[in-house]
PDB file of C-alpha atoms in Angstrom:
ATOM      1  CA  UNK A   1       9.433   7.170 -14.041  1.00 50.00           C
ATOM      2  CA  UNK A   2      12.873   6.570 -14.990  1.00 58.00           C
ATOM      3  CA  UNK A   3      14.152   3.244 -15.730  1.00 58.00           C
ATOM      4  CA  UNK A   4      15.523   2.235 -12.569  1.00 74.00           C
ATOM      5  CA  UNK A   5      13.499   3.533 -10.269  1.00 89.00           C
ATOM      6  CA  UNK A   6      12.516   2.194  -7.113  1.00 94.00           C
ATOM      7  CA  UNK A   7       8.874   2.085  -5.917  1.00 96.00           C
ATOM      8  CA  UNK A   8       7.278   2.398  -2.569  1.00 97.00           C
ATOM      9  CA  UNK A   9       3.722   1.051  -2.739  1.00 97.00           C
ATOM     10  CA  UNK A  10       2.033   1.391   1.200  1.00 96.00           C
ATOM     11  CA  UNK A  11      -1.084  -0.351   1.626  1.00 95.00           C
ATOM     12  CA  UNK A  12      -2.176  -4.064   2.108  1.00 94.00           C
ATOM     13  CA  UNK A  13      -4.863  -4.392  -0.118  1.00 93.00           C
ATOM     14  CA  UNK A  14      -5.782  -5.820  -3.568  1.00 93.00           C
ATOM     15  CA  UNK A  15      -5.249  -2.610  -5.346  1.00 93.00           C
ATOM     16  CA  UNK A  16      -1.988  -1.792  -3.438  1.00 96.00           C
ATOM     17  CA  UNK A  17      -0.706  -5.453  -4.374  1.00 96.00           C
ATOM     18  CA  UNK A  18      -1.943  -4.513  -8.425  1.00 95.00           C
ATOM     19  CA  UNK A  19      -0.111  -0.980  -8.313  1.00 96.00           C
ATOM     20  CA  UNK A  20       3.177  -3.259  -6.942  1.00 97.00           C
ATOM     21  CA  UNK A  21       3.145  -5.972  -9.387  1.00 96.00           C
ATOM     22  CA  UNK A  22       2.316  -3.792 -12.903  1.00 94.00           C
ATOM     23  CA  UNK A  23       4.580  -0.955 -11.819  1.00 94.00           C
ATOM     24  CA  UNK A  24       7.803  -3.843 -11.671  1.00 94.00           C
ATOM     25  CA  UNK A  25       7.210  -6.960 -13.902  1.00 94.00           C
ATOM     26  CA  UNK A  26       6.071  -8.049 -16.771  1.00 88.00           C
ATOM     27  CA  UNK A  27       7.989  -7.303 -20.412  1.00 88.00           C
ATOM     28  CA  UNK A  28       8.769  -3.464 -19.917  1.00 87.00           C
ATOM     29  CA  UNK A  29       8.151  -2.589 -16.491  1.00 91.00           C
ATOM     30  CA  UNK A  30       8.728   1.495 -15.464  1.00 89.00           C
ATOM     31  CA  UNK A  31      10.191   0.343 -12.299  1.00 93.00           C
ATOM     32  CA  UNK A  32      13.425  -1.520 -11.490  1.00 93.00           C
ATOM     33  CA  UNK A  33      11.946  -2.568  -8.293  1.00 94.00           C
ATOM     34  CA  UNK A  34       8.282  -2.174  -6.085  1.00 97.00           C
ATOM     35  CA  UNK A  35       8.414  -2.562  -2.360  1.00 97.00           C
ATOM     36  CA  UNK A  36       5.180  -3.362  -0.747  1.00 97.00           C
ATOM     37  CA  UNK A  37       4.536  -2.186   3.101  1.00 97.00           C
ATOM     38  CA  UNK A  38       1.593  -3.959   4.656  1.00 96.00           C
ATOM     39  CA  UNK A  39       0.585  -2.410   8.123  1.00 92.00           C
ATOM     40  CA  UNK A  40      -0.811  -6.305   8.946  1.00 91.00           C
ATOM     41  CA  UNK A  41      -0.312  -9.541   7.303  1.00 93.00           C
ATOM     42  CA  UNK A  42      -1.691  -9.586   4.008  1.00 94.00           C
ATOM     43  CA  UNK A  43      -5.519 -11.014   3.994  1.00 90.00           C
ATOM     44  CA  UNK A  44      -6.074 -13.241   1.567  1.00 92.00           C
ATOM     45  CA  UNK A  45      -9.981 -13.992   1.139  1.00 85.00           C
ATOM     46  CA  UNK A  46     -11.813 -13.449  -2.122  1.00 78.00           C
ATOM     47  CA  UNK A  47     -14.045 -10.658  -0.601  1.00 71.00           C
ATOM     48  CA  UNK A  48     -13.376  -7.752   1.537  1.00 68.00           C
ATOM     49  CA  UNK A  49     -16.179  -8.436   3.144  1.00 66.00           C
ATOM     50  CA  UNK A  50     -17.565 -11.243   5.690  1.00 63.00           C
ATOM     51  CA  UNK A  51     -19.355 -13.676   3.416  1.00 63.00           C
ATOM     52  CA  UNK A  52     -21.898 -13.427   5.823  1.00 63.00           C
ATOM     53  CA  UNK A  53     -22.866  -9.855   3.601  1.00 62.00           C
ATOM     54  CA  UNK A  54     -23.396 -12.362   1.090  1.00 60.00           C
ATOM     55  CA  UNK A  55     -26.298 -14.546   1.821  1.00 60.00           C
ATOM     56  CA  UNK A  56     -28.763 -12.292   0.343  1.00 57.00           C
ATOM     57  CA  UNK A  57     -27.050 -13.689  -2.999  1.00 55.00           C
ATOM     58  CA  UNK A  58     -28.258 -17.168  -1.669  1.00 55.00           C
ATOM     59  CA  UNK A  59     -31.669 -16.539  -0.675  1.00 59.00           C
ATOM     60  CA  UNK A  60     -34.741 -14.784  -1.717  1.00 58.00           C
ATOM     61  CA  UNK A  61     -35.517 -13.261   1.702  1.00 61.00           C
ATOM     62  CA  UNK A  62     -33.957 -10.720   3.808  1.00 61.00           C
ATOM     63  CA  UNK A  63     -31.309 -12.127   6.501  1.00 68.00           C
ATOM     64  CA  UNK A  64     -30.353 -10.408   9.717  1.00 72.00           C
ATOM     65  CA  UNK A  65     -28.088  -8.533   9.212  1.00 70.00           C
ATOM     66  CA  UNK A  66     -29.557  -6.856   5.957  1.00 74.00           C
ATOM     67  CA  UNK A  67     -32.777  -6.080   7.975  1.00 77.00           C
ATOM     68  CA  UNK A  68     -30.670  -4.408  10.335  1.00 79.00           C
ATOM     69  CA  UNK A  69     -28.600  -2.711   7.867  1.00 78.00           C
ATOM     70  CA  UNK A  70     -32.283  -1.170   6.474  1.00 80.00           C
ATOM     71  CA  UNK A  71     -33.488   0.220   9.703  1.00 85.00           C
ATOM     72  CA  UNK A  72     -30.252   1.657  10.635  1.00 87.00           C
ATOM     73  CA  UNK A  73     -29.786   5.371   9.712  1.00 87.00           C
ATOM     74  CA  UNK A  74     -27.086   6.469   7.138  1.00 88.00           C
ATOM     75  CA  UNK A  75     -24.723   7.098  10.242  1.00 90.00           C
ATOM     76  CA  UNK A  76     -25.617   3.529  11.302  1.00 86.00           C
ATOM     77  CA  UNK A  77     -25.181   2.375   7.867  1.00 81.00           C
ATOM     78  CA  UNK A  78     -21.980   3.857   7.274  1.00 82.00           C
ATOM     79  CA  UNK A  79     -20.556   2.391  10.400  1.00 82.00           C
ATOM     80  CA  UNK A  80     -22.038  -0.994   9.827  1.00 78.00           C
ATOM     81  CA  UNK A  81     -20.111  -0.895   6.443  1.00 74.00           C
ATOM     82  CA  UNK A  82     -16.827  -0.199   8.047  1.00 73.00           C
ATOM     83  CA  UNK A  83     -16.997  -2.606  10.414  1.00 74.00           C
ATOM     84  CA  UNK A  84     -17.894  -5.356   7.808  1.00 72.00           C
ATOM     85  CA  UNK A  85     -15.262  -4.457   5.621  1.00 68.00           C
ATOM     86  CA  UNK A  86     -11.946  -5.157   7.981  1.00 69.00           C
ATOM     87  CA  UNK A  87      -9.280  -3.957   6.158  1.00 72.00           C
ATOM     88  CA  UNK A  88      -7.971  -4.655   2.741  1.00 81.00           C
ATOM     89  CA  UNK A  89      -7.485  -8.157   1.146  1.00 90.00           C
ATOM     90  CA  UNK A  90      -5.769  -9.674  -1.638  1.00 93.00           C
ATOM     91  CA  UNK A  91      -7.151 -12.609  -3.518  1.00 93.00           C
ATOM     92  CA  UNK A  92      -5.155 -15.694  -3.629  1.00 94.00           C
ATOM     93  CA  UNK A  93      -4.409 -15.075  -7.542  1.00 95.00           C
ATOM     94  CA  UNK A  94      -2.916 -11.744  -6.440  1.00 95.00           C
ATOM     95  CA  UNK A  95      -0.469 -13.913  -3.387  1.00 97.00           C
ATOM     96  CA  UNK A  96       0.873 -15.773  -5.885  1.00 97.00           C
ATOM     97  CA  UNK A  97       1.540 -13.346  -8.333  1.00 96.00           C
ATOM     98  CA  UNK A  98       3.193 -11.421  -5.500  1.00 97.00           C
ATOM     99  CA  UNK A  99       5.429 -14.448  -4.393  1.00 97.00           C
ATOM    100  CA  UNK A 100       5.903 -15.657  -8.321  1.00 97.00           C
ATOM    101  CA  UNK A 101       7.546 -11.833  -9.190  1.00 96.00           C
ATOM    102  CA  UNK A 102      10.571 -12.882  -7.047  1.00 94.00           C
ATOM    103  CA  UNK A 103      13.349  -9.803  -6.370  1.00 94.00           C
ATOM    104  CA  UNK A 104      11.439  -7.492  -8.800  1.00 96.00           C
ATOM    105  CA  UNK A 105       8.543  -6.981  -5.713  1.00 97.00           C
ATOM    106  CA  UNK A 106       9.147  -7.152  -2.290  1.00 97.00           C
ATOM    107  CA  UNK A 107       6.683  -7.640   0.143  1.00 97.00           C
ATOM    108  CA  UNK A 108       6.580  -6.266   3.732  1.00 96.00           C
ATOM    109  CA  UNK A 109       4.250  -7.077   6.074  1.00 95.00           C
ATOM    110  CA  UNK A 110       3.624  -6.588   9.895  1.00 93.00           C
ATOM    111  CA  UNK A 111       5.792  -3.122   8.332  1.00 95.00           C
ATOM    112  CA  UNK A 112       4.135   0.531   9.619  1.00 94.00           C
ATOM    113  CA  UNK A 113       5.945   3.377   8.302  1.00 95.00           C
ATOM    114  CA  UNK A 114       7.159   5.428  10.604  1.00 95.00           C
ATOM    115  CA  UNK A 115       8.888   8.673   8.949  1.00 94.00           C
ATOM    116  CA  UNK A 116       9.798   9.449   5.239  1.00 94.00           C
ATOM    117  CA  UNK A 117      12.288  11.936   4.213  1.00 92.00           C
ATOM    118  CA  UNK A 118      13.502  13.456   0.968  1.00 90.00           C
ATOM    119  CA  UNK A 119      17.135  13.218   0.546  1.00 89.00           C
ATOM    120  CA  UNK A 120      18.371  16.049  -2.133  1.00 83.00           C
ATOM    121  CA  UNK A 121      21.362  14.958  -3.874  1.00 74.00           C
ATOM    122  CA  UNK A 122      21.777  11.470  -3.022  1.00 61.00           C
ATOM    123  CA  UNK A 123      21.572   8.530  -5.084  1.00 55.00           C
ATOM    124  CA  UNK A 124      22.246   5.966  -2.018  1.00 50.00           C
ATOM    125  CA  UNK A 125      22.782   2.398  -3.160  1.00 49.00           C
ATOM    126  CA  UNK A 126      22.289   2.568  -6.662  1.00 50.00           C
ATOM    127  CA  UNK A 127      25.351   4.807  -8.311  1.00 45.00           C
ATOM    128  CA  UNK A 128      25.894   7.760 -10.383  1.00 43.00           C
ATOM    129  CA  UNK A 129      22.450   9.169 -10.653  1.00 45.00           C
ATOM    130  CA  UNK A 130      20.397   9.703 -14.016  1.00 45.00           C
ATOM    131  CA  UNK A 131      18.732  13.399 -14.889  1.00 47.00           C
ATOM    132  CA  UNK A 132      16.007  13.773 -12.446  1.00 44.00           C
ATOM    133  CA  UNK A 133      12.480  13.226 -13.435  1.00 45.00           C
ATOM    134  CA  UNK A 134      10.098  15.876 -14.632  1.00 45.00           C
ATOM    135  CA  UNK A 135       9.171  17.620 -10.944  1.00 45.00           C
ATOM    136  CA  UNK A 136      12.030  16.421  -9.196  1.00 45.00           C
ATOM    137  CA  UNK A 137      13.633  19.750  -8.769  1.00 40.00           C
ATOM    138  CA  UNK A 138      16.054  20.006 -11.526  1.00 37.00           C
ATOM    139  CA  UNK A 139      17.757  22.972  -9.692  1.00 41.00           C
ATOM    140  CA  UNK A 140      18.566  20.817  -6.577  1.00 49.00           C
ATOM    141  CA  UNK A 141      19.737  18.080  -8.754  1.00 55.00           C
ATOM    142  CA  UNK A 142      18.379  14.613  -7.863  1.00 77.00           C
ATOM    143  CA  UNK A 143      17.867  12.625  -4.772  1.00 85.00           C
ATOM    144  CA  UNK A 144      15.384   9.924  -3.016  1.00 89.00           C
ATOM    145  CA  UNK A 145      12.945   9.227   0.062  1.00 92.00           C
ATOM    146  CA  UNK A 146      14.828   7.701   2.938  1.00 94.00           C
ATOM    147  CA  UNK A 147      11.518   5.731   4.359  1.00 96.00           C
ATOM    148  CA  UNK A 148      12.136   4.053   8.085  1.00 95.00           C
ATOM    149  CA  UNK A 149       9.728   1.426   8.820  1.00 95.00           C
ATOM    150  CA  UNK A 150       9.205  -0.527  11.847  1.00 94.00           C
ATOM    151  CA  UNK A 151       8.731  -4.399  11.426  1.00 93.00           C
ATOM    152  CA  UNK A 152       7.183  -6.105  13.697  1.00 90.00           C
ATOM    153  CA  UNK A 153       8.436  -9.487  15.235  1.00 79.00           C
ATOM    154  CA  UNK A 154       7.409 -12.741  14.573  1.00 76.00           C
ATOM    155  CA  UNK A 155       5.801 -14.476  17.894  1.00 77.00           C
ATOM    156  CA  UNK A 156       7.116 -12.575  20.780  1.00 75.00           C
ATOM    157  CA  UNK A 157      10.340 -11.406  19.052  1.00 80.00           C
ATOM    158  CA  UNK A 158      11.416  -7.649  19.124  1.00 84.00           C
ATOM    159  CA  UNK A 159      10.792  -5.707  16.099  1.00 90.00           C
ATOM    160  CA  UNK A 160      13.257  -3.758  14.340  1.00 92.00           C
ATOM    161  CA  UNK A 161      13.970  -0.859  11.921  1.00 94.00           C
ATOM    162  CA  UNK A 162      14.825  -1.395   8.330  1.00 91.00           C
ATOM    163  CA  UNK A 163      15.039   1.552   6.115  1.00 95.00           C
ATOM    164  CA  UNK A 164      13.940   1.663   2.496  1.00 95.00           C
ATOM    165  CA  UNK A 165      15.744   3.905  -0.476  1.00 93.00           C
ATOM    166  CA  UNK A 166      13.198   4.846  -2.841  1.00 94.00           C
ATOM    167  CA  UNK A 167      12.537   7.237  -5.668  1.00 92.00           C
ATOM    168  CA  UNK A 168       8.472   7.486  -5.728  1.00 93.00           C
ATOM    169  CA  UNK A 169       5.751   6.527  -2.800  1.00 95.00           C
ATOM    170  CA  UNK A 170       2.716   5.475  -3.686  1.00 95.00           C
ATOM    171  CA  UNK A 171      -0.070   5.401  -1.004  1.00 93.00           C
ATOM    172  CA  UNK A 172      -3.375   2.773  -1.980  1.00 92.00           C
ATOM    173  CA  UNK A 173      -4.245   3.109   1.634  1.00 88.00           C
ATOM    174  CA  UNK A 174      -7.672   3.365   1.135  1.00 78.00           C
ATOM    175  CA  UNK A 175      -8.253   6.498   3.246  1.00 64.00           C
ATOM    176  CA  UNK A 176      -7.327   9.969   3.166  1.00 57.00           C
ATOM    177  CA  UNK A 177      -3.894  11.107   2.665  1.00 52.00           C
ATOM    178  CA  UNK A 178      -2.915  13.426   5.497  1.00 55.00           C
ATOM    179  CA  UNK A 179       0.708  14.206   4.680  1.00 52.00           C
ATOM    180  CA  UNK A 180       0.208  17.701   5.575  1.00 54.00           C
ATOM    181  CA  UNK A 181       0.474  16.390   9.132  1.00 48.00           C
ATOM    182  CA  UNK A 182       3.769  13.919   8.716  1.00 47.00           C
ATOM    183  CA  UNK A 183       7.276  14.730   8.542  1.00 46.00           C
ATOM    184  CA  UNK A 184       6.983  12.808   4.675  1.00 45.00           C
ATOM    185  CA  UNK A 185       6.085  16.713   3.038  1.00 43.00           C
ATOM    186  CA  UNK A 186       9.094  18.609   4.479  1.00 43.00           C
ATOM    187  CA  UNK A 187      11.417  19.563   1.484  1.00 44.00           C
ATOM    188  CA  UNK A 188       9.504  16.526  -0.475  1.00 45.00           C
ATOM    189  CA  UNK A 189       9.403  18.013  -4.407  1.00 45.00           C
ATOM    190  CA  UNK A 190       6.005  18.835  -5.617  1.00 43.00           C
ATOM    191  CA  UNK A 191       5.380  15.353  -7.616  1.00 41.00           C
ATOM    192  CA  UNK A 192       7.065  12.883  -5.520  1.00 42.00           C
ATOM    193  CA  UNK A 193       4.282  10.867  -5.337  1.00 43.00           C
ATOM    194  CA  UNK A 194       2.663  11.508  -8.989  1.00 40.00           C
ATOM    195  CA  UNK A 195       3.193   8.624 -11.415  1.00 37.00           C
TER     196      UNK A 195
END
């Protein structure tokens, strides 16, 4: 990255809020600024899982749930897993690191992404522009993502459209990237996303 670069991180997880927080602070961080994009509000619990998963830690015999896990076939099993796991979380150490790193990370949640272009030749809201990075297209010269993302409103309020400048995306998702089928790959440079 180049020193003041801006950082898309999308995800609402622990390791999405870890990729935010070292990419921007601390004594020499490679990016001016992270952005965080939570689909939901951010979970905070100390497992992914339901602590119910956990008993077994607790007792010496088999509980419920693990009995049914057994019997169940690996479809069953795989499917039992996903429901247990509902969604991402951060741990309350990783909330207040996220709130404690001030302008450096910002942190959207209730936020879905909803198209991401790449801008050639545009430095928008930050100046004269450096030498592009290595993969950037040095023959087009540099430019950005122009990310729109929907926010949804608090309580019964409207959401609304807020869209993001960045130089890099970073997707800790936790599934499999599909940007083959998105708008994001059209004219994006070859290692937009590569850090």
């Amino acid at each position: 990255p180049r020193p003041r670069e801006r950082l898309l991180v999308v995800g609402g997880g622990l390791s999405a809020a870890q990729l935010a927080l070292s990419a921007a602070t601390g004594p020499d961080p490679p990016f001016a600024r992270a952005t965080l994009c939570a689909r939901r509000p951010l979970a905070v619990r100390p497992f992914d899982v339901n602590t119910a998963w956990m008993a077994r830690a607790l007792s010496a015999d088999f509980f419920e749930k693990e009995i049914l896990f057994f019997r169940a076939g690996p479809e069953g099993r795989a499917a039992a897993l996903r429901e247990a796991r509902d969604g991402g979380s951060v741990t309350r150490e990783a909330r207040e690191a996220l709130r404690a790193a001030g302008p450096a990370v910002e942190v959207l949640e209730g936020a879905t992404v909803v198209e991401a272009e790449w801008v050639h030749g545009t430095d928008w809201g930050r100046g004269p522009s450096a030498e592009p990075a290595a993969g950037y297209g040095s023959e087009s010269g540099p430019g950005e993502f122009r990310v729109r993302v929907v926010l949804e409103g608090a309580e019964g309020a409207p959401s609304r459209e807020h869209t993001l400048a960045v130089d890099r995306i970073w997707l800790a998702t936790g599934g499999v990237p599909t940007l083959g089928h998105t708008s994001a790959e059209a004219g994006a440079p070859a290692a937009a996303g590569a850090g």
